[in-house]
Amino acid sequence: MNEKQPRSRKKKPFPVKAVAIAAAVLVVCAGSGIGYYVYQAQQYNHVFFPNTVINGMDVSKKTVDQVKEMIASGIQGYSLVLKERGGDTEEIFGAEIDLKSEFDGSLENYLAAQEPMKWFSHRSKKTEYEIPTMIAYDKTKLSEKIDGLVCLREDYAKAPADAYMSEYQPGSGFSIVPEEQGNLLKKDVLTEGIAHAIDNLSKELDLEELDAYEKPEITSDHEGLQALADKLNRYVNMTVTYQFSDSRETLGGDMISQWISVGADGTTVLLDRDQVAAYVKGLASKYDTAYKSKTLNTSYGKTVTISKGFYGWKINQGEETSQLYDIIQSGESQTREPVYSQKANSHGANDYGNTYVEINLTAQHLFFYKDGKLVIESDFVSGNHAKGYDTPSGAYPLTYKQKDATLKGENYRTPVSYWMPFNGNIGMHDAKWRSSFGGQIYMTNGSHGCVNLPPAVAKVIFQNISTGDPVLCYHLDGTGSKSTSTGTKDTQAETKAAETTAAPTQAETTAAASAPSETTAPASSPAPEPTTAAAPSPQPSPSESSAAEPHPDPAESSPAPSPSETTAAESKPSGPDQAVFETTREIGPGV
């Protein structure tokens, strides 16, 4: 059998020839590239590099002569158009200023300074030159041409105006009025810009882009102006509503805007306190009722006008001015009542409401109504008419009430159980030393000014009346009476003193025969306003009650006289009454 012999494997020779060829090709290519680069570089001995700009003109790959031709051709028929604000244009012609080309060798110098072998890097790099002497013109003629431009005329130019704060506008408040740009040019900037444009043979010059216009100093986005608008509007966007029962007075921006101003620093808002005070004074003039006449539909069915006295609403103008000033400064809206130095019962048709003491000085008879219902009525004894101690008519608030007070004078002390002053040291109180009330006693044997009451009646009034309640004193012709009534200690009124509505005493029953027996307070209408308010009478504090009336002499403190003594008592003051008018007429009321 023939066995197959294994084939021998021989290594192929390395392709040396191929490598040599490739190397040769690379050498040739490299040489060609270098040759091309050098060739390109050589041309930049005569032309400018790519991206070369001279005086704003692109001179890439241009020779010096070509650049000069560009400039020369640009000069022929050259004009510069000025684009002005508002769309207007004006034109300056080269011929008007003797424009011509003029070279100083700078072009040649720049070209000679190029390094041709660096041409490739200039393909992406911009090179700019400024040559002052490529063109020439008559500067005087250019200046005259600029001076004659319409855009520089005084009758054409309008100066810019700053943004400012508007006047107050109802419903919208204060706002910023935008600035006005105007068209006033900065001549030096304009002149420089025109010269530069001509040097570069530019065809157009936008004065807006040149930033040649004067600008306002304050624009509408000025932070200080915005802050001022916010401050002003904080004042006028608020309201203060005053509540007077069913009536309202609203103070808002329309009024407040007249009271504020901007300080000299341009940032501070000033509020005029005098204007605030004047507004409060106006409220007081409209709503104050103290010292003003009041109309009362009396329990006798007749209407009287009470023109004296100080009962009623009275705004504390000083305190309310201060509080309102602070409220406006805060910018916080609110509904409020004014600060009162004195209050009344009602803001309605009459300020005394339906709780009051009605004192008929002519009839010597009073009625006490509470919440519209008659609590009690009674005869009384008022100030001694013969001695000039008449109890004054008028509307007064109850100053205070004091239990077991001692009314003092020189050398006397008069204790009373129920002391209720309403007009200085004049007040209502029990007079247990009297046995008769009403009629004509007051004509010759009256008090020093106080309203003397039967003790039981004084007790009922004391237990139902409150400080500040009105006491209405008046005269009414045709209601006087000569009949009197007597006071007793054990009366129906006294046993029911704690009740809101008390039944009349037996003594009052007799006196009531000539008076109506209504159980509801009569209606009344508002009083007219007087032209001048009277000064208030001094009002003692509760601690002063002891200085009101003197104590009677021992003989004058004796028990009440018998009926047979009544006539004498009416013709001559007795007991503490006499002591009072003789020694303390100026310092306190009589008993």
Coordinates of C-alpha atoms in Angstrom, one line a residue:
M1 CA 0.0 0.0 0.0
N2 CA 1.2 3.4 -0.8
E3 CA 1.1 5.7 2.1
K4 CA 0.4 9.4 1.5
Q5 CA 3.2 11.6 2.4
P6 CA 2.4 14.8 4.3
R7 CA 2.7 18.0 2.3
S8 CA 5.4 20.3 3.5
R9 CA 4.3 24.0 4.3
K10 CA 6.5 26.8 3.2
K11 CA 6.2 30.4 4.5
K12 CA 5.3 33.1 1.9
P13 CA 7.7 35.9 1.6
F14 CA 6.6 39.4 3.2
P15 CA 5.2 41.8 0.6
V16 CA 8.0 44.2 0.8
K17 CA 7.2 45.6 -2.5
A18 CA 3.7 46.7 -1.4
V19 CA 4.9 48.5 1.6
A20 CA 7.4 50.3 -0.4
I21 CA 4.7 51.4 -2.8
A22 CA 2.5 52.6 0.0
A23 CA 5.3 54.6 1.6
A24 CA 6.1 56.2 -1.7
V25 CA 2.5 57.2 -2.1
L26 CA 2.4 58.8 1.4
V27 CA 5.5 60.7 0.7
V28 CA 4.1 61.9 -2.6
C29 CA 0.9 63.0 -0.9
A30 CA 2.6 64.7 1.9
G31 CA 4.8 66.5 -0.5
S32 CA 1.9 67.5 -2.5
G33 CA 0.0 68.8 0.6
I34 CA 3.0 70.7 1.8
G35 CA 3.4 72.0 -1.7
Y36 CA -0.2 73.1 -1.8
Y37 CA 0.0 74.9 1.6
V38 CA 3.2 76.7 0.6
Y39 CA 1.6 77.6 -2.7
Q40 CA -1.4 79.0 -0.9
A41 CA 0.8 80.9 1.5
Q42 CA 2.7 82.5 -1.3
Q43 CA -0.4 84.3 -2.6
Y44 CA -0.8 86.1 0.8
N45 CA 2.3 88.0 0.1
H46 CA 0.0 90.0 -2.3
V47 CA -3.5 89.8 -0.8
F48 CA -4.9 90.1 2.7
F49 CA -5.7 87.1 4.8
P50 CA -9.2 85.7 4.9
N51 CA -11.5 87.5 7.4
T52 CA -9.6 90.7 7.3
V53 CA -11.7 93.9 7.8
I54 CA -10.3 97.4 7.4
N55 CA -12.4 100.3 8.5
G56 CA -15.5 98.1 8.4
M57 CA -14.8 96.8 4.9
D58 CA -14.2 93.1 4.2
V59 CA -10.9 93.0 2.2
S60 CA -10.4 89.3 2.3
K61 CA -8.1 88.1 -0.5
K62 CA -8.0 91.6 -1.9
T63 CA -4.8 93.4 -3.0
V64 CA -3.9 96.8 -1.8
D65 CA -4.9 98.2 -5.2
Q66 CA -8.2 96.4 -5.1
V67 CA -8.9 97.9 -1.7
K68 CA -8.1 101.3 -2.9
E69 CA -10.4 100.8 -5.9
M70 CA -13.2 99.7 -3.5
I71 CA -12.7 102.9 -1.5
A72 CA -12.6 105.1 -4.6
S73 CA -15.7 103.5 -6.0
G74 CA -17.5 103.9 -2.7
I75 CA -16.7 107.6 -2.6
Q76 CA -18.4 108.2 -6.0
G77 CA -22.0 109.0 -5.3
Y78 CA -21.6 108.3 -1.6
S79 CA -24.3 109.3 0.9
L80 CA -25.0 108.5 4.5
V81 CA -28.6 107.9 5.5
L82 CA -29.5 108.8 9.1
K83 CA -32.4 106.7 10.5
E84 CA -34.1 108.7 13.2
R85 CA -36.6 107.9 15.9
G86 CA -40.1 107.9 14.7
G87 CA -39.2 106.7 11.2
D88 CA -37.8 110.0 9.8
T89 CA -34.6 110.0 7.8
E90 CA -32.0 112.5 6.7
E91 CA -29.1 112.2 4.2
I92 CA -25.6 113.5 4.0
F93 CA -23.9 113.4 0.6
G94 CA -20.2 112.9 0.1
A95 CA -20.1 115.7 -2.5
E96 CA -21.5 118.1 0.1
I97 CA -18.4 117.6 2.3
D98 CA -15.8 117.2 -0.5
L99 CA -15.3 113.5 0.2
K100 CA -12.3 111.9 -1.5
S101 CA -9.8 109.0 -1.0
E102 CA -6.5 109.5 0.7
F103 CA -4.0 106.9 1.7
D104 CA -1.0 107.1 3.9
G105 CA 0.7 103.7 3.3
S106 CA -1.1 101.9 6.0
L107 CA -2.6 99.4 3.6
E108 CA 0.8 98.4 2.4
N109 CA 2.2 98.2 5.9
Y110 CA -0.6 95.9 7.1
L111 CA -0.1 93.6 4.1
A112 CA 3.7 93.5 4.6
A113 CA 3.2 92.6 8.2
Q114 CA 1.3 89.4 7.4
E115 CA 3.1 86.1 7.8
P116 CA 1.9 84.1 4.8
M117 CA 2.7 80.7 6.4
K118 CA 0.0 81.4 9.0
W119 CA -2.7 81.8 6.5
F120 CA -4.6 78.7 7.5
S121 CA -5.3 79.9 11.1
H122 CA -6.9 83.1 9.7
R123 CA -9.6 81.0 8.0
S124 CA -11.4 81.0 11.4
K125 CA -10.0 84.2 13.0
K126 CA -11.1 87.7 12.2
T127 CA -8.6 90.5 11.9
E128 CA -9.7 94.1 12.0
Y129 CA -7.8 97.3 11.3
E130 CA -8.7 101.0 11.6
I131 CA -6.9 103.3 9.2
P132 CA -7.5 107.0 9.9
T133 CA -6.4 108.3 6.5
M134 CA -8.1 106.3 3.8
I135 CA -10.6 109.0 3.0
A136 CA -10.7 112.7 3.6
Y137 CA -13.4 115.4 3.7
D138 CA -13.9 119.0 4.7
K139 CA -14.7 118.8 8.5
T140 CA -16.0 122.3 8.5
K141 CA -18.6 121.5 5.8
L142 CA -19.5 118.3 7.7
S143 CA -20.0 120.3 10.9
E144 CA -22.2 122.8 9.1
K145 CA -24.2 120.0 7.5
I146 CA -24.7 118.4 10.9
D147 CA -25.8 121.7 12.4
G148 CA -28.4 122.0 9.7
L149 CA -30.0 118.6 10.4
V150 CA -33.7 118.9 11.1
C151 CA -33.4 116.4 14.0
L152 CA -31.3 118.9 15.9
R153 CA -33.6 121.9 15.5
E154 CA -35.1 123.3 18.7
D155 CA -38.6 123.4 17.3
Y156 CA -38.3 119.7 16.4
A157 CA -36.5 118.2 19.3
K158 CA -38.5 117.1 22.3
A159 CA -36.7 116.4 25.6
P160 CA -37.4 113.1 27.4
A161 CA -39.7 113.2 30.4
D162 CA -39.4 111.1 33.5
A163 CA -42.0 108.7 34.6
Y164 CA -44.0 110.2 37.5
M165 CA -46.9 109.5 39.9
S166 CA -50.4 110.3 38.6
E167 CA -53.0 112.3 40.5
Y168 CA -55.5 110.2 42.4
Q169 CA -58.2 108.7 40.2
P170 CA -61.4 107.6 41.9
G171 CA -61.8 103.9 41.6
S172 CA -58.2 103.2 40.6
G173 CA -56.0 105.2 43.0
F174 CA -52.5 106.3 42.1
S175 CA -50.6 104.9 39.1
I176 CA -47.3 105.5 37.4
V177 CA -47.4 107.6 34.3
P178 CA -44.8 106.1 31.9
E179 CA -41.8 108.1 30.9
E180 CA -41.6 109.8 27.5
Q181 CA -38.5 109.1 25.4
G182 CA -38.7 112.3 23.3
N183 CA -36.2 112.8 20.4
L184 CA -33.6 115.1 21.9
L185 CA -30.2 114.1 20.5
K186 CA -26.8 114.1 22.2
K187 CA -25.0 116.2 19.6
D188 CA -21.5 115.1 20.5
V189 CA -22.5 111.4 20.2
L190 CA -24.2 112.1 16.9
T191 CA -21.3 114.0 15.4
E192 CA -18.8 111.3 16.4
G193 CA -21.1 108.6 15.0
I194 CA -21.5 110.3 11.7
A195 CA -17.8 110.9 11.3
H196 CA -17.1 107.2 12.1
A197 CA -19.8 106.1 9.6
I198 CA -18.3 108.3 6.8
D199 CA -14.8 107.0 7.6
N200 CA -16.1 103.5 7.0
L201 CA -18.2 104.6 4.0
S202 CA -21.2 103.2 5.8
K203 CA -24.4 103.6 3.9
E204 CA -26.7 103.9 6.9
L205 CA -26.5 105.1 10.5
D206 CA -29.3 104.1 13.0
L207 CA -29.4 106.8 15.6
E208 CA -31.3 104.5 18.0
E209 CA -28.5 101.9 17.8
L210 CA -25.9 104.6 18.1
D211 CA -27.5 105.5 21.5
A212 CA -27.5 109.1 20.4
Y213 CA -30.8 110.1 22.2
E214 CA -31.1 111.6 25.6
K215 CA -32.8 109.3 28.0
P216 CA -35.3 109.9 30.9
E217 CA -33.7 109.5 34.3
I218 CA -36.7 107.8 35.9
T219 CA -38.6 105.0 34.1
S220 CA -41.8 103.3 35.0
D221 CA -39.9 100.3 36.4
H222 CA -38.0 102.4 38.8
E223 CA -38.0 100.7 42.2
G224 CA -38.5 103.8 44.2
L225 CA -41.4 104.9 42.1
Q226 CA -43.1 101.5 42.4
A227 CA -42.6 101.6 46.1
L228 CA -44.1 105.1 46.3
A229 CA -47.2 103.9 44.3
D230 CA -47.6 101.1 46.7
K231 CA -47.4 103.4 49.7
L232 CA -49.9 105.9 48.3
N233 CA -52.4 103.2 47.3
R234 CA -52.2 101.6 50.8
Y235 CA -53.7 104.9 52.1
V236 CA -56.4 105.3 49.5
N237 CA -57.4 101.6 49.2
M238 CA -58.6 101.5 52.8
T239 CA -62.0 102.5 54.3
V240 CA -63.0 103.5 57.8
T241 CA -66.7 103.1 58.4
Y242 CA -68.3 105.0 61.3
Q243 CA -71.4 103.4 62.8
F244 CA -74.0 105.7 64.3
S245 CA -76.8 103.2 65.0
D246 CA -78.6 103.0 61.6
S247 CA -76.5 105.7 60.0
R248 CA -73.0 105.2 58.6
E249 CA -70.2 107.5 57.5
T250 CA -67.6 105.9 55.2
L251 CA -64.2 107.5 54.9
G252 CA -62.4 106.3 51.8
G253 CA -59.8 107.0 49.2
D254 CA -61.6 109.9 47.6
M255 CA -61.3 111.9 50.8
I256 CA -58.0 110.5 52.2
S257 CA -56.3 111.2 48.9
Q258 CA -56.8 114.9 49.6
W259 CA -55.0 114.6 52.9
I260 CA -51.7 112.9 51.8
S261 CA -48.7 114.3 50.0
V262 CA -45.2 113.2 49.0
G263 CA -42.4 114.5 51.1
A264 CA -39.4 116.4 49.8
D265 CA -37.3 113.2 49.6
G266 CA -39.8 111.8 47.0
T267 CA -40.3 108.6 49.0
T268 CA -42.2 109.5 52.2
V269 CA -46.0 109.9 52.3
L270 CA -47.2 112.6 54.6
L271 CA -50.6 112.5 56.2
D272 CA -52.1 116.0 57.1
R273 CA -53.2 115.7 60.7
D274 CA -55.1 119.0 60.4
Q275 CA -57.2 117.5 57.7
V276 CA -58.0 114.4 59.8
A277 CA -59.0 116.7 62.7
A278 CA -61.2 118.7 60.3
Y279 CA -63.0 115.5 59.3
V280 CA -63.6 114.5 62.9
K281 CA -64.9 118.0 63.6
G282 CA -67.3 117.5 60.8
L283 CA -68.5 114.2 62.3
A284 CA -69.0 115.9 65.6
S285 CA -70.9 118.8 64.0
K286 CA -73.2 116.3 62.4
Y287 CA -73.7 113.7 65.1
D288 CA -73.0 115.5 68.4
T289 CA -76.2 116.2 70.2
A290 CA -74.8 117.6 73.5
Y291 CA -75.7 121.3 74.0
K292 CA -78.3 121.1 71.3
S293 CA -82.0 121.7 71.6
K294 CA -84.2 118.6 72.1
T295 CA -87.9 118.3 71.5
L296 CA -90.0 116.3 74.1
N297 CA -93.5 115.1 73.8
T298 CA -94.4 115.6 77.4
S299 CA -96.6 113.4 79.6
Y300 CA -99.1 116.3 79.4
G301 CA -99.7 115.8 75.8
K302 CA -97.8 118.9 74.8
T303 CA -94.5 119.3 73.1
V304 CA -91.7 121.4 74.6
T305 CA -88.3 122.3 73.3
I306 CA -85.5 121.9 75.8
S307 CA -82.7 124.2 74.6
K308 CA -80.4 124.2 77.6
G309 CA -78.2 121.5 79.2
F310 CA -75.4 119.3 77.9
Y311 CA -77.0 115.8 77.7
G312 CA -76.3 114.0 74.4
W313 CA -73.6 112.5 72.3
K314 CA -70.2 114.3 72.2
I315 CA -67.3 113.0 70.3
N316 CA -63.9 113.4 71.9
Q317 CA -62.4 115.1 68.9
G318 CA -58.8 115.1 70.1
E319 CA -58.7 111.4 71.0
E320 CA -60.7 110.4 67.9
T321 CA -58.3 112.4 65.7
S322 CA -55.3 110.6 67.1
Q323 CA -56.9 107.2 66.7
L324 CA -58.1 107.9 63.2
Y325 CA -54.7 109.3 62.2
D326 CA -53.1 106.0 63.3
I327 CA -55.7 103.9 61.6
I328 CA -55.1 105.6 58.3
Q329 CA -51.4 105.3 58.7
S330 CA -51.8 101.5 59.2
G331 CA -53.8 101.1 56.0
E332 CA -56.1 98.7 57.7
S333 CA -59.8 99.1 56.9
Q334 CA -62.3 98.8 59.8
T335 CA -65.7 99.7 61.1
R336 CA -65.8 101.6 64.4
E337 CA -67.6 104.0 66.7
P338 CA -65.8 107.2 67.4
V339 CA -64.3 107.9 70.8
Y340 CA -67.0 109.7 72.9
S341 CA -66.4 112.0 75.8
Q342 CA -70.1 111.6 76.5
K343 CA -72.7 109.2 75.3
A344 CA -76.5 109.3 75.1
N345 CA -79.2 106.6 75.0
S346 CA -80.0 106.6 71.3
H347 CA -78.9 107.8 67.9
G348 CA -82.5 107.7 66.8
A349 CA -85.2 110.5 66.5
N350 CA -84.2 111.7 70.0
D351 CA -81.0 111.0 71.7
Y352 CA -82.5 110.5 75.2
G353 CA -84.3 107.3 74.0
N354 CA -87.0 105.8 76.1
T355 CA -85.4 105.8 79.6
Y356 CA -85.4 109.2 81.2
V357 CA -86.6 111.4 84.1
E358 CA -89.1 114.0 82.9
I359 CA -89.2 116.9 85.3
N360 CA -91.9 119.6 84.8
L361 CA -90.7 122.5 86.9
T362 CA -93.9 124.4 86.4
A363 CA -96.1 121.6 87.6
Q364 CA -93.5 120.5 90.2
H365 CA -94.2 116.9 89.1
L366 CA -91.8 114.3 87.5
F367 CA -92.2 111.1 85.6
F368 CA -89.5 108.3 85.4
Y369 CA -89.7 106.1 82.3
K370 CA -87.6 103.1 81.8
D371 CA -87.5 101.2 78.5
G372 CA -90.6 103.1 77.5
K373 CA -92.7 102.2 80.5
L374 CA -93.7 104.5 83.4
V375 CA -91.9 103.4 86.5
I376 CA -93.1 106.1 88.9
E377 CA -94.3 109.7 89.0
S378 CA -94.4 112.1 91.9
D379 CA -94.6 115.7 93.1
F380 CA -91.4 117.3 94.2
V381 CA -90.0 120.6 95.5
S382 CA -87.4 122.4 93.3
G383 CA -85.2 125.5 93.9
N384 CA -86.4 128.5 95.8
H385 CA -87.8 130.9 93.2
A386 CA -88.0 133.9 95.6
K387 CA -84.3 133.7 96.4
G388 CA -83.2 133.1 92.8
Y389 CA -82.3 129.5 93.4
D390 CA -84.5 128.1 90.6
T391 CA -83.6 124.7 89.3
P392 CA -82.3 125.2 85.8
S393 CA -84.2 123.8 82.9
G394 CA -82.3 121.7 80.4
A395 CA -81.3 118.1 79.5
Y396 CA -78.6 116.6 81.6
P397 CA -77.1 113.2 82.1
L398 CA -77.2 111.6 85.6
T399 CA -73.6 112.2 86.8
Y400 CA -73.6 109.3 89.2
K401 CA -75.7 108.0 92.1
Q402 CA -74.7 107.4 95.7
K403 CA -76.3 105.7 98.6
D404 CA -76.3 107.3 102.1
A405 CA -74.4 110.4 101.0
T406 CA -73.8 113.3 103.3
L407 CA -74.3 116.7 101.7
K408 CA -71.9 119.2 103.4
G409 CA -71.7 122.9 103.9
E410 CA -70.2 125.3 106.4
N411 CA -71.2 124.1 109.9
Y412 CA -73.8 121.6 108.6
R413 CA -74.0 118.1 107.4
T414 CA -77.2 116.7 105.8
P415 CA -77.4 113.0 105.3
V416 CA -79.6 111.7 102.5
S417 CA -80.3 108.1 101.6
Y418 CA -80.4 108.6 97.8
W419 CA -78.2 111.2 96.1
M420 CA -78.5 111.5 92.3
P421 CA -76.7 114.6 90.9
F422 CA -77.2 115.6 87.3
N423 CA -76.2 119.2 86.8
G424 CA -73.1 120.1 88.8
N425 CA -74.1 119.9 92.5
I426 CA -77.8 120.0 91.6
G427 CA -79.5 116.6 91.8
M428 CA -82.4 114.5 93.0
H429 CA -82.5 113.2 96.5
D430 CA -84.9 112.2 99.3
A431 CA -86.0 115.0 101.6
K432 CA -87.4 113.3 104.7
W433 CA -87.6 116.6 106.5
R434 CA -90.4 117.7 104.2
S435 CA -94.0 116.7 104.7
S436 CA -95.4 118.2 101.5
F437 CA -94.3 118.3 97.9
G438 CA -95.6 119.9 94.7
G439 CA -97.8 122.9 94.4
Q440 CA -96.3 126.3 95.0
I441 CA -93.9 125.4 97.8
Y442 CA -90.9 126.1 95.6
M443 CA -91.9 129.7 95.2
T444 CA -90.9 130.7 98.7
N445 CA -89.7 127.6 100.5
G446 CA -87.9 125.7 97.8
S447 CA -84.5 124.2 97.9
H448 CA -81.2 125.7 96.9
G449 CA -81.6 124.1 93.4
C450 CA -82.0 120.3 94.1
V451 CA -85.1 118.3 93.3
N452 CA -86.5 117.2 96.7
L453 CA -88.4 114.0 96.6
P454 CA -90.4 111.8 98.9
P455 CA -88.0 109.2 100.3
A456 CA -90.0 106.3 98.8
V457 CA -90.0 107.9 95.3
A458 CA -86.3 108.7 95.5
K459 CA -85.6 105.1 96.4
V460 CA -87.6 103.7 93.4
I461 CA -85.8 106.1 91.0
F462 CA -82.4 105.3 92.6
Q463 CA -82.9 101.6 92.2
N464 CA -83.9 101.8 88.5
I465 CA -81.8 104.7 87.1
S466 CA -78.3 104.4 85.8
T467 CA -75.4 106.8 85.5
G468 CA -75.7 108.7 82.2
D469 CA -79.5 108.4 82.0
P470 CA -81.1 111.7 80.9
V471 CA -82.9 114.0 83.2
L472 CA -85.1 116.4 81.2
C473 CA -86.1 119.6 83.1
Y474 CA -88.6 122.0 81.5
H475 CA -91.3 124.6 82.1
L476 CA -94.8 124.2 80.6
D477 CA -97.3 126.9 80.9
G478 CA -100.7 126.0 82.1
T479 CA -99.6 123.0 84.2
G480 CA -98.9 124.7 87.5
S481 CA -101.0 123.7 90.6
K482 CA -101.5 125.0 94.1
S483 CA -102.3 121.5 95.5
T484 CA -99.6 119.6 97.3
S485 CA -99.1 116.0 98.2
T486 CA -97.6 114.4 101.3
G487 CA -94.9 111.8 101.4
T488 CA -95.2 108.7 103.7
K489 CA -92.6 106.1 104.5
D490 CA -94.8 103.0 104.2
T491 CA -95.8 103.3 100.5
Q492 CA -96.5 100.8 97.8
A493 CA -93.8 102.3 95.7
E494 CA -91.2 101.7 98.4
T495 CA -92.1 98.0 98.9
K496 CA -91.7 97.4 95.2
A497 CA -88.6 99.4 94.7
A498 CA -86.6 96.5 93.3
E499 CA -89.1 96.1 90.4
T500 CA -88.3 97.6 87.0
T501 CA -91.8 99.2 86.9
A502 CA -93.1 100.4 90.3
A503 CA -96.6 101.4 91.2
P504 CA -97.2 105.0 92.3
T505 CA -97.3 105.8 96.0
Q506 CA -100.4 106.9 97.8
A507 CA -98.9 110.4 97.9
E508 CA -98.4 110.3 94.2
T509 CA -101.9 109.2 93.5
T510 CA -103.2 112.5 94.7
A511 CA -100.7 114.4 92.6
A512 CA -101.5 112.3 89.6
A513 CA -105.0 113.5 89.5
S514 CA -104.0 116.5 87.4
A515 CA -101.5 114.5 85.3
P516 CA -102.0 111.8 82.7
S517 CA -101.8 108.2 83.8
E518 CA -100.0 106.9 80.7
T519 CA -97.8 103.8 81.2
T520 CA -95.7 104.4 78.1
A521 CA -93.2 107.1 77.5
P522 CA -94.4 109.7 75.0
A523 CA -92.7 109.9 71.6
S524 CA -90.5 112.8 70.7
S525 CA -88.9 114.3 67.7
P526 CA -85.3 115.5 67.1
A527 CA -84.4 119.0 68.3
P528 CA -83.1 121.8 66.0
E529 CA -79.4 122.6 66.3
P530 CA -78.4 125.8 68.1
T531 CA -75.9 128.1 66.6
T532 CA -73.8 128.3 69.7
A533 CA -73.2 125.6 72.3
A534 CA -73.4 126.5 76.0
A535 CA -70.5 125.6 78.2
P536 CA -71.1 122.5 80.4
S537 CA -71.7 122.8 84.1
P538 CA -69.1 121.3 86.3
Q539 CA -69.8 117.7 87.2
P540 CA -68.5 116.5 90.6
S541 CA -67.2 113.0 90.9
P542 CA -68.9 110.6 93.4
S543 CA -66.3 111.5 96.0
E544 CA -67.6 115.1 95.9
S545 CA -71.1 114.3 97.0
S546 CA -70.3 115.2 100.5
A547 CA -69.7 118.8 99.5
A548 CA -73.1 119.4 98.0
E549 CA -75.6 120.3 100.8
P550 CA -75.1 121.5 104.3
H551 CA -76.4 119.9 107.4
P552 CA -79.4 121.6 108.9
D553 CA -79.3 123.4 112.3
P554 CA -80.4 121.2 115.2
A555 CA -83.7 122.9 115.2
E556 CA -84.0 122.5 111.5
S557 CA -83.5 118.7 111.7
S558 CA -86.7 118.3 113.7
P559 CA -89.4 115.9 112.4
A560 CA -91.6 117.1 109.6
P561 CA -94.2 119.8 110.5
S562 CA -97.8 119.1 111.1
P563 CA -100.3 120.1 108.4
S564 CA -101.0 123.3 110.4
E565 CA -97.4 124.3 109.8
T566 CA -97.6 123.9 106.0
T567 CA -98.5 127.5 105.3
A568 CA -95.6 128.9 107.3
A569 CA -93.2 126.5 105.7
E570 CA -94.2 127.6 102.3
S571 CA -93.6 131.3 103.0
K572 CA -90.2 130.9 104.7
P573 CA -87.4 128.4 103.9
S574 CA -87.0 126.0 106.7
G575 CA -84.4 123.6 107.9
P576 CA -81.4 123.0 105.7
D577 CA -82.8 125.0 102.8
Q578 CA -82.3 128.3 104.7
A579 CA -78.8 127.3 105.7
V580 CA -77.8 126.4 102.2
F581 CA -78.9 129.6 100.4
E582 CA -77.4 131.8 103.1
T583 CA -73.9 130.3 103.1
T584 CA -73.2 128.0 100.2
R585 CA -75.0 129.4 97.2
E586 CA -71.9 129.2 95.0
I587 CA -70.6 125.8 96.1
G588 CA -73.6 123.5 96.2
P589 CA -77.3 123.0 95.8
G590 CA -79.9 123.5 98.5
V591 CA -81.6 120.6 100.2

